[in-house]
Amino acid sequence: MSNMMRDSQIMAQIKDENLGYMSDMALELAQMAEDTGLATLAYLFRMAALEASTANSVLAEPDDLARQMTSH
């Protein structure tokens, strides 16, 4: 059982590292696109970077989203 927990922790860490790398690369590509006058492409890369940086913010339970949207 501890091997499964350890493996899942390792996989989560690798996923975090990969998402961070993807976000960094997308920001670099956005800057390169901006420098060459490709504003639309730069915007798309920035959105990809945002998606990668927030992809790990998965809700713990499906009902959390409904609670967050309805709580004031």
C-alpha positions in Angstrom: 0.0 0.0 0.0 2.8 2.4 0.8 4.4 1.7 -2.6 1.2 2.9 -4.3 1.1 6.0 -2.2 4.7 6.7 -2.9 4.2 6.1 -6.6 1.2 8.4 -6.7 3.2 11.2 -5.0 6.0 10.8 -7.5 3.5 10.9 -10.4 1.9 14.1 -8.9 5.4 15.7 -8.6 6.3 14.8 -12.1 2.9 16.2 -13.3 3.6 19.5 -11.4 7.1 19.7 -13.0 5.8 19.1 -16.5 3.0 21.6 -16.1 5.5 24.2 -14.9 7.8 23.5 -17.8 4.9 23.8 -20.3 3.8 27.1 -18.7 7.4 28.5 -18.9 7.7 27.3 -22.6 4.4 28.9 -23.5 5.4 32.2 -22.0 8.7 32.1 -23.9 6.9 31.4 -27.1 4.5 34.2 -26.3 7.3 36.6 -25.9 8.9 35.5 -29.2 5.6 35.9 -31.0 5.2 39.4 -29.4 8.7 40.4 -30.5 7.9 39.5 -34.1 4.6 41.3 -34.2 2.3 38.3 -34.0 0.0 39.6 -31.3 -2.7 37.0 -31.8 -0.3 34.1 -31.6 1.3 35.7 -28.5 -2.2 35.9 -26.9 -2.8 32.2 -27.6 0.5 31.2 -26.1 -0.3 33.3 -23.0 -3.7 31.5 -22.7 -1.9 28.2 -23.0 0.5 29.2 -20.2 -2.4 30.2 -18.0 -4.1 26.9 -18.7 -0.9 25.0 -17.8 -0.4 27.0 -14.6 -3.9 26.5 -13.4 -4.4 22.9 -14.6 -3.3 21.5 -11.3 -6.0 23.4 -9.4 -8.3 20.5 -9.7 -11.3 20.6 -7.3 -11.3 18.0 -4.6 -14.9 17.1 -5.1 -17.3 17.8 -8.0 -19.7 19.6 -5.7 -17.0 22.1 -4.8 -17.6 24.1 -7.9 -21.3 24.4 -7.2 -20.6 25.5 -3.6 -18.0 28.0 -4.8 -20.3 29.5 -7.3 -23.3 29.8 -4.9 -21.5 30.9 -1.8 -21.5 34.6 -1.1 
